Amino acid sequence: MPYDWGTPHGARLGSGGASIPGPGRGADSRDPRAPADRADEEAEAWARLYREPTSELALAAAGSGTVVTPPGAAFPDERPRALLGQLDSQAGEFDEIGPGLDEAARALARDPLLPAAARALDAGTLAATLARALAATVIGGALEADLPVVCDGDTRDAAVDRLARALGAPPQGTERGPVLKLLGRPVVRAGSHYVVRRRRALTEAAHPAAGDILRYLARGEPMRYGLRQLVAELAPPVVLLGHSLGGIIALDTLLAGPLPGVELLVTVGSQAPFLYETGALPGLDHPDPLPAHVPAWLNLHDRRDLLGYIGAPVFPGRVTDVETDNRQPFPAAHSAYWSDPAVYTAIAEQLP
């Protein structure tokens, strides 16, 4: 069964070609799949682009065939190369997706796949495909470098649309055709289900955060001491907000004894419930309950963040879990909370 992204951000090939759409927001009303299935498949498709940013260009180039350019006519890749060159001076306008867009644009302009892809795709489709390749290169590089913050899916898609227009795509809202068929749906679904089944193995080994957590478990007291000292200097009310390992440190410090003035604990993408349930949380043995002095606890987790655990089932009545969806695949989902407005809304609603 072919993979259909179900998004309006794609485009059509010229006559005789197959369609090459791309990941993005939107849903085809004729698509019988549930919205969650479409969203998961979109996230999986972006995960592949983060690993192989030029995979759409390769697919287009493979189907380009042989085209003879008439004497005196411009080569089809001349204009996209020129537009990619102009992005060098505009890179600062796309800082929300991360650093390195200028380098990515220069590399893409030299990519040997570009001439064949330009022959195969119309200008709008090529522009959208190049825009996604650029965004995937930048975000994939951030993931490779283990940068602490990655943009969410909405921010990414808005930047992709602006990049596409800068590269010659029609204005937003113009029909750009169907979407790229990168993967088969059965493969994507099987892969997603496998990830869910193997969540514990991924948590233990597949992300740099796992090593940071192990170091904390072995040598965590200086971090807890530093946090106690910091809180002692603050005027109440104090909110402790920790992402990933930060949430573990915040909870573990509270478990050691009351922190005067702290009225709310906020954990984001935290493994604290997992550590407690497995008996690895230093400050609290399982199945002992949370001490009464631990304040109200808001726990935010993204539905695709395999390192973000829910707390209410293991701490009944003591944790408010809020699920978010930053529309990024794992591991990007673990770092993409901070450009998601839903995160700030949930925190604001709980502030003392």
mmCIF file of C-alpha atoms in Angstrom:
data_model
loop_
_atom_site.group_PDB
_atom_site.id
_atom_site.type_symbol
_atom_site.label_atom_id
_atom_site.label_comp_id
_atom_site.label_asym_id
_atom_site.label_seq_id
_atom_site.Cartn_x
_atom_site.Cartn_y
_atom_site.Cartn_z
ATOM 1 C CA MET A 1 0.000 0.000 0.000
ATOM 2 C CA PRO A 2 1.530 3.389 -0.897
ATOM 3 C CA TYR A 3 2.360 5.995 1.711
ATOM 4 C CA ASP A 4 0.166 9.098 1.465
ATOM 5 C CA TRP A 5 1.067 11.987 3.758
ATOM 6 C CA GLY A 6 -2.362 13.615 3.446
ATOM 7 C CA THR A 7 -1.132 17.226 3.451
ATOM 8 C CA PRO A 8 -1.690 20.242 1.195
ATOM 9 C CA HIS A 9 2.010 21.146 1.185
ATOM 10 C CA GLY A 10 2.997 18.896 -1.702
ATOM 11 C CA ALA A 11 2.969 19.609 -5.425
ATOM 12 C CA ARG A 12 2.660 17.917 -8.772
ATOM 13 C CA LEU A 13 5.303 16.780 -11.160
ATOM 14 C CA GLY A 14 5.307 17.925 -14.709
ATOM 15 C CA SER A 15 3.569 15.793 -17.287
ATOM 16 C CA GLY A 16 4.365 12.138 -17.138
ATOM 17 C CA GLY A 17 5.872 12.154 -13.632
ATOM 18 C CA ALA A 18 4.753 10.627 -10.362
ATOM 19 C CA SER A 19 3.709 12.989 -7.588
ATOM 20 C CA ILE A 20 6.161 14.043 -4.887
ATOM 21 C CA PRO A 21 4.437 15.610 -1.924
ATOM 22 C CA GLY A 22 5.961 16.211 1.485
ATOM 23 C CA PRO A 23 5.211 16.030 5.161
ATOM 24 C CA GLY A 24 3.246 18.870 6.632
ATOM 25 C CA ARG A 25 0.022 19.798 8.334
ATOM 26 C CA GLY A 26 -3.411 19.219 6.946
ATOM 27 C CA ALA A 27 -5.720 16.316 6.279
ATOM 28 C CA ASP A 28 -7.467 15.049 3.200
ATOM 29 C CA SER A 29 -11.194 14.754 3.894
ATOM 30 C CA ARG A 30 -11.205 11.626 1.725
ATOM 31 C CA ASP A 31 -8.569 9.952 3.890
ATOM 32 C CA PRO A 32 -10.314 7.246 5.963
ATOM 33 C CA ARG A 33 -7.560 7.058 8.587
ATOM 34 C CA ALA A 34 -8.047 8.491 12.050
ATOM 35 C CA PRO A 35 -6.342 11.866 12.670
ATOM 36 C CA ALA A 36 -3.981 10.248 15.177
ATOM 37 C CA ASP A 37 -2.857 7.703 12.568
ATOM 38 C CA ARG A 38 -2.212 10.445 10.037
ATOM 39 C CA ALA A 39 -0.292 12.475 12.604
ATOM 40 C CA ASP A 40 1.821 9.480 13.625
ATOM 41 C CA GLU A 41 2.651 8.662 10.007
ATOM 42 C CA GLU A 42 3.597 12.282 9.373
ATOM 43 C CA ALA A 43 5.909 12.211 12.377
ATOM 44 C CA GLU A 44 7.487 8.963 11.183
ATOM 45 C CA ALA A 45 8.040 10.494 7.757
ATOM 46 C CA TRP A 46 9.793 13.513 9.254
ATOM 47 C CA ALA A 47 11.926 11.134 11.318
ATOM 48 C CA ARG A 48 13.159 9.604 8.075
ATOM 49 C CA LEU A 49 13.839 13.037 6.595
ATOM 50 C CA TYR A 50 15.873 13.981 9.681
ATOM 51 C CA ARG A 51 17.998 10.904 9.037
ATOM 52 C CA GLU A 52 18.094 11.321 5.231
ATOM 53 C CA PRO A 53 17.268 14.941 4.350
ATOM 54 C CA THR A 54 17.663 14.441 0.588
ATOM 55 C CA SER A 55 15.581 11.272 0.360
ATOM 56 C CA GLU A 56 12.761 13.098 -1.457
ATOM 57 C CA LEU A 57 15.229 14.509 -3.979
ATOM 58 C CA ALA A 58 16.621 11.032 -4.510
ATOM 59 C CA LEU A 59 13.159 9.646 -5.161
ATOM 60 C CA ALA A 60 12.426 12.395 -7.669
ATOM 61 C CA ALA A 61 15.799 12.006 -9.364
ATOM 62 C CA ALA A 62 15.295 8.261 -9.721
ATOM 63 C CA GLY A 63 12.160 8.854 -11.783
ATOM 64 C CA SER A 64 13.420 11.761 -13.866
ATOM 65 C CA GLY A 65 14.412 9.816 -16.951
ATOM 66 C CA THR A 66 16.447 11.406 -19.712
ATOM 67 C CA VAL A 67 15.547 14.935 -20.752
ATOM 68 C CA VAL A 68 17.361 16.835 -23.503
ATOM 69 C CA THR A 69 17.672 20.580 -22.877
ATOM 70 C CA PRO A 70 17.198 22.555 -26.114
ATOM 71 C CA PRO A 71 20.168 24.678 -27.248
ATOM 72 C CA GLY A 72 20.178 28.032 -25.495
ATOM 73 C CA ALA A 73 17.581 27.017 -22.899
ATOM 74 C CA ALA A 74 18.320 27.376 -19.210
ATOM 75 C CA PHE A 75 19.110 24.202 -17.341
ATOM 76 C CA PRO A 76 16.208 23.343 -14.974
ATOM 77 C CA ASP A 77 18.422 23.527 -11.876
ATOM 78 C CA GLU A 78 19.842 26.992 -12.606
ATOM 79 C CA ARG A 79 17.077 28.975 -10.887
ATOM 80 C CA PRO A 80 16.793 26.758 -7.783
ATOM 81 C CA ARG A 81 20.583 26.920 -7.381
ATOM 82 C CA ALA A 82 20.445 30.703 -7.579
ATOM 83 C CA LEU A 83 17.598 30.884 -5.053
ATOM 84 C CA LEU A 84 19.440 28.550 -2.684
ATOM 85 C CA GLY A 85 22.437 30.857 -2.970
ATOM 86 C CA GLN A 86 20.307 33.817 -1.938
ATOM 87 C CA LEU A 87 19.284 32.034 1.259
ATOM 88 C CA ASP A 88 22.833 32.496 2.509
ATOM 89 C CA SER A 89 22.015 36.119 3.301
ATOM 90 C CA GLN A 90 18.537 35.281 4.661
ATOM 91 C CA ALA A 91 19.498 32.511 7.074
ATOM 92 C CA GLY A 92 18.817 34.703 10.110
ATOM 93 C CA GLU A 93 15.149 34.893 9.125
ATOM 94 C CA PHE A 94 14.770 31.182 9.905
ATOM 95 C CA ASP A 95 16.546 30.983 13.267
ATOM 96 C CA GLU A 96 13.519 29.276 14.819
ATOM 97 C CA ILE A 97 14.467 25.940 13.239
ATOM 98 C CA GLY A 98 18.057 26.164 14.449
ATOM 99 C CA PRO A 99 21.521 27.170 13.232
ATOM 100 C CA GLY A 100 23.212 26.097 10.025
ATOM 101 C CA LEU A 101 20.678 26.983 7.323
ATOM 102 C CA ASP A 102 23.285 28.868 5.271
ATOM 103 C CA GLU A 103 25.600 25.850 5.195
ATOM 104 C CA ALA A 104 22.687 23.544 4.397
ATOM 105 C CA ALA A 105 21.607 25.751 1.483
ATOM 106 C CA ARG A 106 25.113 25.834 0.024
ATOM 107 C CA ALA A 107 25.423 22.062 0.300
ATOM 108 C CA LEU A 108 22.012 21.509 -1.278
ATOM 109 C CA ALA A 109 22.898 23.793 -4.195
ATOM 110 C CA ARG A 110 25.881 21.530 -4.910
ATOM 111 C CA ASP A 111 23.995 18.270 -4.401
ATOM 112 C CA PRO A 112 24.334 16.004 -7.467
ATOM 113 C CA LEU A 113 20.681 14.982 -7.071
ATOM 114 C CA LEU A 114 19.441 18.496 -7.791
ATOM 115 C CA PRO A 115 19.689 18.511 -11.628
ATOM 116 C CA ALA A 116 17.721 15.291 -12.054
ATOM 117 C CA ALA A 117 15.150 16.291 -9.418
ATOM 118 C CA ALA A 118 14.708 19.679 -11.101
ATOM 119 C CA ARG A 119 13.985 17.918 -14.390
ATOM 120 C CA ALA A 120 11.394 15.700 -12.739
ATOM 121 C CA LEU A 121 9.505 18.233 -10.624
ATOM 122 C CA ASP A 122 7.629 21.388 -11.442
ATOM 123 C CA ALA A 123 8.906 24.578 -9.819
ATOM 124 C CA GLY A 124 6.430 24.584 -6.929
ATOM 125 C CA THR A 125 7.003 20.960 -6.017
ATOM 126 C CA LEU A 126 10.758 21.320 -6.244
ATOM 127 C CA ALA A 127 10.680 24.397 -4.006
ATOM 128 C CA ALA A 128 8.623 22.595 -1.353
ATOM 129 C CA THR A 129 10.904 19.542 -1.553
ATOM 130 C CA LEU A 130 14.027 21.667 -1.178
ATOM 131 C CA ALA A 131 12.460 23.529 1.751
ATOM 132 C CA ARG A 132 11.769 20.283 3.580
ATOM 133 C CA ALA A 133 15.299 19.052 2.848
ATOM 134 C CA LEU A 134 16.746 22.250 4.314
ATOM 135 C CA ALA A 135 14.603 22.080 7.469
ATOM 136 C CA ALA A 136 15.400 18.390 7.894
ATOM 137 C CA THR A 137 19.120 19.065 7.523
ATOM 138 C CA VAL A 138 19.075 21.806 10.167
ATOM 139 C CA ILE A 139 16.881 19.944 12.660
ATOM 140 C CA GLY A 140 18.636 16.643 12.022
ATOM 141 C CA GLY A 141 21.949 18.378 12.706
ATOM 142 C CA ALA A 142 20.603 19.727 15.978
ATOM 143 C CA LEU A 143 19.557 16.227 16.995
ATOM 144 C CA GLU A 144 22.930 14.830 16.012
ATOM 145 C CA ALA A 145 24.647 17.491 18.131
ATOM 146 C CA ASP A 146 22.255 16.780 21.032
ATOM 147 C CA LEU A 147 21.224 20.433 21.242
ATOM 148 C CA PRO A 148 18.850 21.015 24.169
ATOM 149 C CA VAL A 149 16.014 22.692 22.237
ATOM 150 C CA VAL A 150 14.434 21.651 18.958
ATOM 151 C CA CYS A 151 11.447 23.470 17.451
ATOM 152 C CA ASP A 152 8.001 21.886 17.482
ATOM 153 C CA GLY A 153 6.147 20.736 14.370
ATOM 154 C CA ASP A 154 4.074 23.888 13.930
ATOM 155 C CA THR A 155 7.177 26.099 14.030
ATOM 156 C CA ARG A 156 8.959 23.768 11.610
ATOM 157 C CA ASP A 157 6.067 23.748 9.142
ATOM 158 C CA ALA A 158 5.712 27.524 9.188
ATOM 159 C CA ALA A 159 9.425 27.877 8.433
ATOM 160 C CA VAL A 160 9.190 25.271 5.668
ATOM 161 C CA ASP A 161 6.355 27.179 4.036
ATOM 162 C CA ARG A 162 8.345 30.424 4.114
ATOM 163 C CA LEU A 163 11.414 28.644 2.770
ATOM 164 C CA ALA A 164 9.347 27.137 -0.039
ATOM 165 C CA ARG A 165 8.051 30.565 -1.051
ATOM 166 C CA ALA A 166 11.595 31.940 -0.988
ATOM 167 C CA LEU A 167 12.553 29.106 -3.337
ATOM 168 C CA GLY A 168 9.747 29.778 -5.809
ATOM 169 C CA ALA A 169 6.717 27.896 -4.476
ATOM 170 C CA PRO A 170 3.189 29.313 -4.957
ATOM 171 C CA PRO A 171 1.767 31.382 -2.066
ATOM 172 C CA GLN A 172 0.417 29.521 0.946
ATOM 173 C CA GLY A 173 -2.993 28.072 0.228
ATOM 174 C CA THR A 174 -2.281 27.432 -3.463
ATOM 175 C CA GLU A 175 -2.937 23.828 -4.392
ATOM 176 C CA ARG A 176 0.359 21.997 -4.639
ATOM 177 C CA GLY A 177 -0.844 18.496 -5.345
ATOM 178 C CA PRO A 178 -0.545 15.178 -3.500
ATOM 179 C CA VAL A 179 2.237 14.130 -1.216
ATOM 180 C CA LEU A 180 5.401 12.045 -1.378
ATOM 181 C CA LYS A 181 5.061 8.292 -1.007
ATOM 182 C CA LEU A 182 8.215 7.539 0.984
ATOM 183 C CA LEU A 183 7.148 4.534 3.019
ATOM 184 C CA GLY A 184 4.421 1.927 3.022
ATOM 185 C CA ARG A 185 1.773 2.392 5.693
ATOM 186 C CA PRO A 186 2.143 -1.164 7.022
ATOM 187 C CA VAL A 187 5.869 -0.544 7.559
ATOM 188 C CA VAL A 188 5.242 2.715 9.397
ATOM 189 C CA ARG A 189 2.559 1.267 11.610
ATOM 190 C CA ALA A 190 4.590 -1.811 12.428
ATOM 191 C CA GLY A 191 7.560 0.382 13.243
ATOM 192 C CA SER A 192 5.499 2.640 15.490
ATOM 193 C CA HIS A 193 4.022 -0.290 17.369
ATOM 194 C CA TYR A 194 7.483 -1.803 17.758
ATOM 195 C CA VAL A 195 8.769 1.437 19.288
ATOM 196 C CA VAL A 196 5.909 1.464 21.781
ATOM 197 C CA ARG A 197 6.528 -2.170 22.713
ATOM 198 C CA ARG A 198 10.265 -1.573 23.150
ATOM 199 C CA ARG A 199 9.898 1.695 25.033
ATOM 200 C CA ARG A 200 11.893 0.556 28.052
ATOM 201 C CA ALA A 201 14.832 -0.564 25.922
ATOM 202 C CA LEU A 202 14.827 2.758 24.104
ATOM 203 C CA THR A 203 14.690 4.641 27.380
ATOM 204 C CA GLU A 204 17.678 2.788 28.698
ATOM 205 C CA ALA A 205 19.926 3.008 25.675
ATOM 206 C CA ALA A 206 18.815 5.124 22.734
ATOM 207 C CA HIS A 207 19.199 8.718 23.884
ATOM 208 C CA PRO A 208 22.048 10.729 25.449
ATOM 209 C CA ALA A 209 19.741 11.599 28.361
ATOM 210 C CA ALA A 210 20.092 7.999 29.553
ATOM 211 C CA GLY A 211 23.794 8.535 30.283
ATOM 212 C CA ASP A 212 23.112 11.822 32.075
ATOM 213 C CA ILE A 213 20.562 10.097 34.296
ATOM 214 C CA LEU A 214 22.981 7.323 35.183
ATOM 215 C CA ARG A 215 25.626 9.883 36.158
ATOM 216 C CA TYR A 216 23.087 11.672 38.343
ATOM 217 C CA LEU A 217 22.038 8.474 40.066
ATOM 218 C CA ALA A 218 25.671 7.803 40.928
ATOM 219 C CA ARG A 219 26.715 11.357 41.889
ATOM 220 C CA GLY A 220 23.591 13.415 42.442
ATOM 221 C CA GLU A 221 24.076 15.027 45.840
ATOM 222 C CA PRO A 222 25.983 18.125 44.595
ATOM 223 C CA MET A 223 23.092 18.878 42.218
ATOM 224 C CA ARG A 224 20.490 18.503 44.982
ATOM 225 C CA TYR A 225 22.585 20.694 47.289
ATOM 226 C CA GLY A 226 22.887 23.376 44.616
ATOM 227 C CA LEU A 227 19.144 23.403 44.045
ATOM 228 C CA ARG A 228 18.425 23.708 47.786
ATOM 229 C CA GLN A 229 20.798 26.658 48.001
ATOM 230 C CA LEU A 230 19.174 28.358 45.011
ATOM 231 C CA VAL A 231 15.640 27.955 46.371
ATOM 232 C CA ALA A 232 16.702 29.332 49.757
ATOM 233 C CA GLU A 233 17.635 32.614 48.058
ATOM 234 C CA LEU A 234 14.275 33.065 46.288
ATOM 235 C CA ALA A 235 11.184 34.864 47.533
ATOM 236 C CA PRO A 236 8.025 32.710 47.597
ATOM 237 C CA PRO A 237 6.018 31.506 45.868
ATOM 238 C CA VAL A 238 8.597 29.365 44.057
ATOM 239 C CA VAL A 239 7.889 27.044 41.121
ATOM 240 C CA LEU A 240 10.390 24.288 40.373
ATOM 241 C CA LEU A 241 10.375 23.526 36.636
ATOM 242 C CA GLY A 242 12.580 20.757 35.308
ATOM 243 C CA HIS A 243 12.900 19.165 31.868
ATOM 244 C CA SER A 244 14.014 15.534 31.584
ATOM 245 C CA LEU A 245 16.836 15.021 34.119
ATOM 246 C CA GLY A 246 15.971 18.431 35.594
ATOM 247 C CA GLY A 247 12.596 17.042 36.636
ATOM 248 C CA ILE A 248 14.261 14.088 38.341
ATOM 249 C CA ILE A 249 16.587 16.409 40.271
ATOM 250 C CA ALA A 250 13.711 18.695 41.296
ATOM 251 C CA LEU A 251 11.551 15.837 42.579
ATOM 252 C CA ASP A 252 14.442 14.068 44.269
ATOM 253 C CA THR A 253 15.453 17.256 46.075
ATOM 254 C CA LEU A 254 11.898 17.724 47.319
ATOM 255 C CA LEU A 255 11.786 14.127 48.512
ATOM 256 C CA ALA A 256 14.780 14.773 50.780
ATOM 257 C CA GLY A 257 12.829 17.340 52.776
ATOM 258 C CA PRO A 258 10.548 20.377 52.458
ATOM 259 C CA LEU A 259 11.799 23.325 50.418
ATOM 260 C CA PRO A 260 10.216 26.420 52.020
ATOM 261 C CA GLY A 261 8.387 28.578 49.515
ATOM 262 C CA VAL A 262 8.046 25.932 46.801
ATOM 263 C CA GLU A 263 4.358 25.698 45.881
ATOM 264 C CA LEU A 264 4.439 23.911 42.523
ATOM 265 C CA LEU A 265 6.590 21.265 40.856
ATOM 266 C CA VAL A 266 6.508 21.137 37.042
ATOM 267 C CA THR A 267 8.218 18.268 35.239
ATOM 268 C CA VAL A 268 8.466 18.153 31.452
ATOM 269 C CA GLY A 269 9.429 15.019 29.549
ATOM 270 C CA SER A 270 10.494 13.434 32.836
ATOM 271 C CA GLN A 271 11.607 9.914 33.671
ATOM 272 C CA ALA A 272 10.968 10.333 37.411
ATOM 273 C CA PRO A 273 7.861 8.083 37.455
ATOM 274 C CA PHE A 274 9.779 5.387 35.570
ATOM 275 C CA LEU A 275 12.699 5.513 38.008
ATOM 276 C CA TYR A 276 10.349 5.333 40.988
ATOM 277 C CA GLU A 277 8.437 2.374 39.578
ATOM 278 C CA THR A 278 11.675 0.481 38.893
ATOM 279 C CA GLY A 279 13.106 1.235 42.334
ATOM 280 C CA ALA A 280 15.840 3.527 40.996
ATOM 281 C CA LEU A 281 14.688 6.908 42.329
ATOM 282 C CA PRO A 282 17.197 7.771 45.089
ATOM 283 C CA GLY A 283 14.825 9.658 47.390
ATOM 284 C CA LEU A 284 11.836 7.306 47.475
ATOM 285 C CA ASP A 285 11.526 3.539 47.595
ATOM 286 C CA HIS A 286 8.764 1.856 45.631
ATOM 287 C CA PRO A 287 5.926 1.453 46.616
ATOM 288 C CA ASP A 288 6.159 4.133 49.342
ATOM 289 C CA PRO A 289 3.836 7.110 48.670
ATOM 290 C CA LEU A 290 4.955 10.650 48.011
ATOM 291 C CA PRO A 291 5.617 12.507 51.273
ATOM 292 C CA ALA A 292 2.904 14.979 52.224
ATOM 293 C CA HIS A 293 5.296 17.932 51.956
ATOM 294 C CA VAL A 294 5.753 17.467 48.175
ATOM 295 C CA PRO A 295 3.694 20.291 46.603
ATOM 296 C CA ALA A 296 1.243 20.128 43.718
ATOM 297 C CA TRP A 297 2.889 18.381 40.764
ATOM 298 C CA LEU A 298 2.189 19.130 37.089
ATOM 299 C CA ASN A 299 3.738 16.573 34.724
ATOM 300 C CA LEU A 300 3.823 17.374 30.987
ATOM 301 C CA HIS A 301 4.598 14.652 28.471
ATOM 302 C CA ASP A 302 4.433 14.528 24.695
ATOM 303 C CA ARG A 303 2.669 11.580 23.117
ATOM 304 C CA ARG A 304 5.724 10.705 20.997
ATOM 305 C CA ASP A 305 8.379 11.416 23.617
ATOM 306 C CA LEU A 306 9.564 7.998 24.690
ATOM 307 C CA LEU A 307 11.461 9.616 27.567
ATOM 308 C CA GLY A 308 8.399 11.366 29.006
ATOM 309 C CA TYR A 309 6.394 9.260 31.490
ATOM 310 C CA ILE A 310 3.022 9.758 33.128
ATOM 311 C CA GLY A 311 2.927 10.025 36.897
ATOM 312 C CA ALA A 312 -0.695 9.683 38.013
ATOM 313 C CA PRO A 313 -0.819 5.845 37.825
ATOM 314 C CA VAL A 314 2.150 5.462 40.175
ATOM 315 C CA PHE A 315 1.351 8.474 42.391
ATOM 316 C CA PRO A 316 -2.476 8.369 42.562
ATOM 317 C CA GLY A 317 -4.073 11.681 43.438
ATOM 318 C CA ARG A 318 -0.733 13.509 43.628
ATOM 319 C CA VAL A 319 0.179 14.232 39.988
ATOM 320 C CA THR A 320 -1.664 16.080 37.229
ATOM 321 C CA ASP A 321 -0.553 14.629 33.882
ATOM 322 C CA VAL A 322 -1.020 16.749 30.755
ATOM 323 C CA GLU A 323 -0.343 15.218 27.338
ATOM 324 C CA THR A 324 0.935 17.524 24.608
ATOM 325 C CA ASP A 325 1.720 16.979 20.937
ATOM 326 C CA ASN A 326 4.616 18.961 19.500
ATOM 327 C CA ARG A 327 4.259 17.008 16.218
ATOM 328 C CA GLN A 328 7.851 15.868 16.208
ATOM 329 C CA PRO A 329 9.077 12.271 16.079
ATOM 330 C CA PHE A 330 11.291 10.819 18.780
ATOM 331 C CA PRO A 331 13.958 11.843 19.732
ATOM 332 C CA ALA A 332 13.105 15.374 18.505
ATOM 333 C CA ALA A 333 9.886 15.202 20.542
ATOM 334 C CA HIS A 334 11.949 15.090 23.743
ATOM 335 C CA SER A 335 13.493 18.505 23.032
ATOM 336 C CA ALA A 336 10.623 20.277 21.245
ATOM 337 C CA TYR A 337 8.414 21.253 24.182
ATOM 338 C CA TRP A 338 9.586 24.853 24.416
ATOM 339 C CA SER A 339 8.030 26.230 21.235
ATOM 340 C CA ASP A 340 4.684 24.499 21.891
ATOM 341 C CA PRO A 341 2.107 27.022 23.207
ATOM 342 C CA ALA A 342 0.166 24.211 24.901
ATOM 343 C CA VAL A 343 3.068 23.720 27.318
ATOM 344 C CA TYR A 344 2.968 27.320 28.497
ATOM 345 C CA THR A 345 -0.835 27.303 28.713
ATOM 346 C CA ALA A 346 -0.794 24.227 30.948
ATOM 347 C CA ILE A 347 1.857 25.745 33.216
ATOM 348 C CA ALA A 348 0.094 29.118 33.415
ATOM 349 C CA GLU A 349 -3.120 27.445 34.523
ATOM 350 C CA GLN A 350 -1.324 25.878 37.508
ATOM 351 C CA LEU A 351 0.774 28.822 38.663
ATOM 352 C CA PRO A 352 0.204 29.776 42.328
#
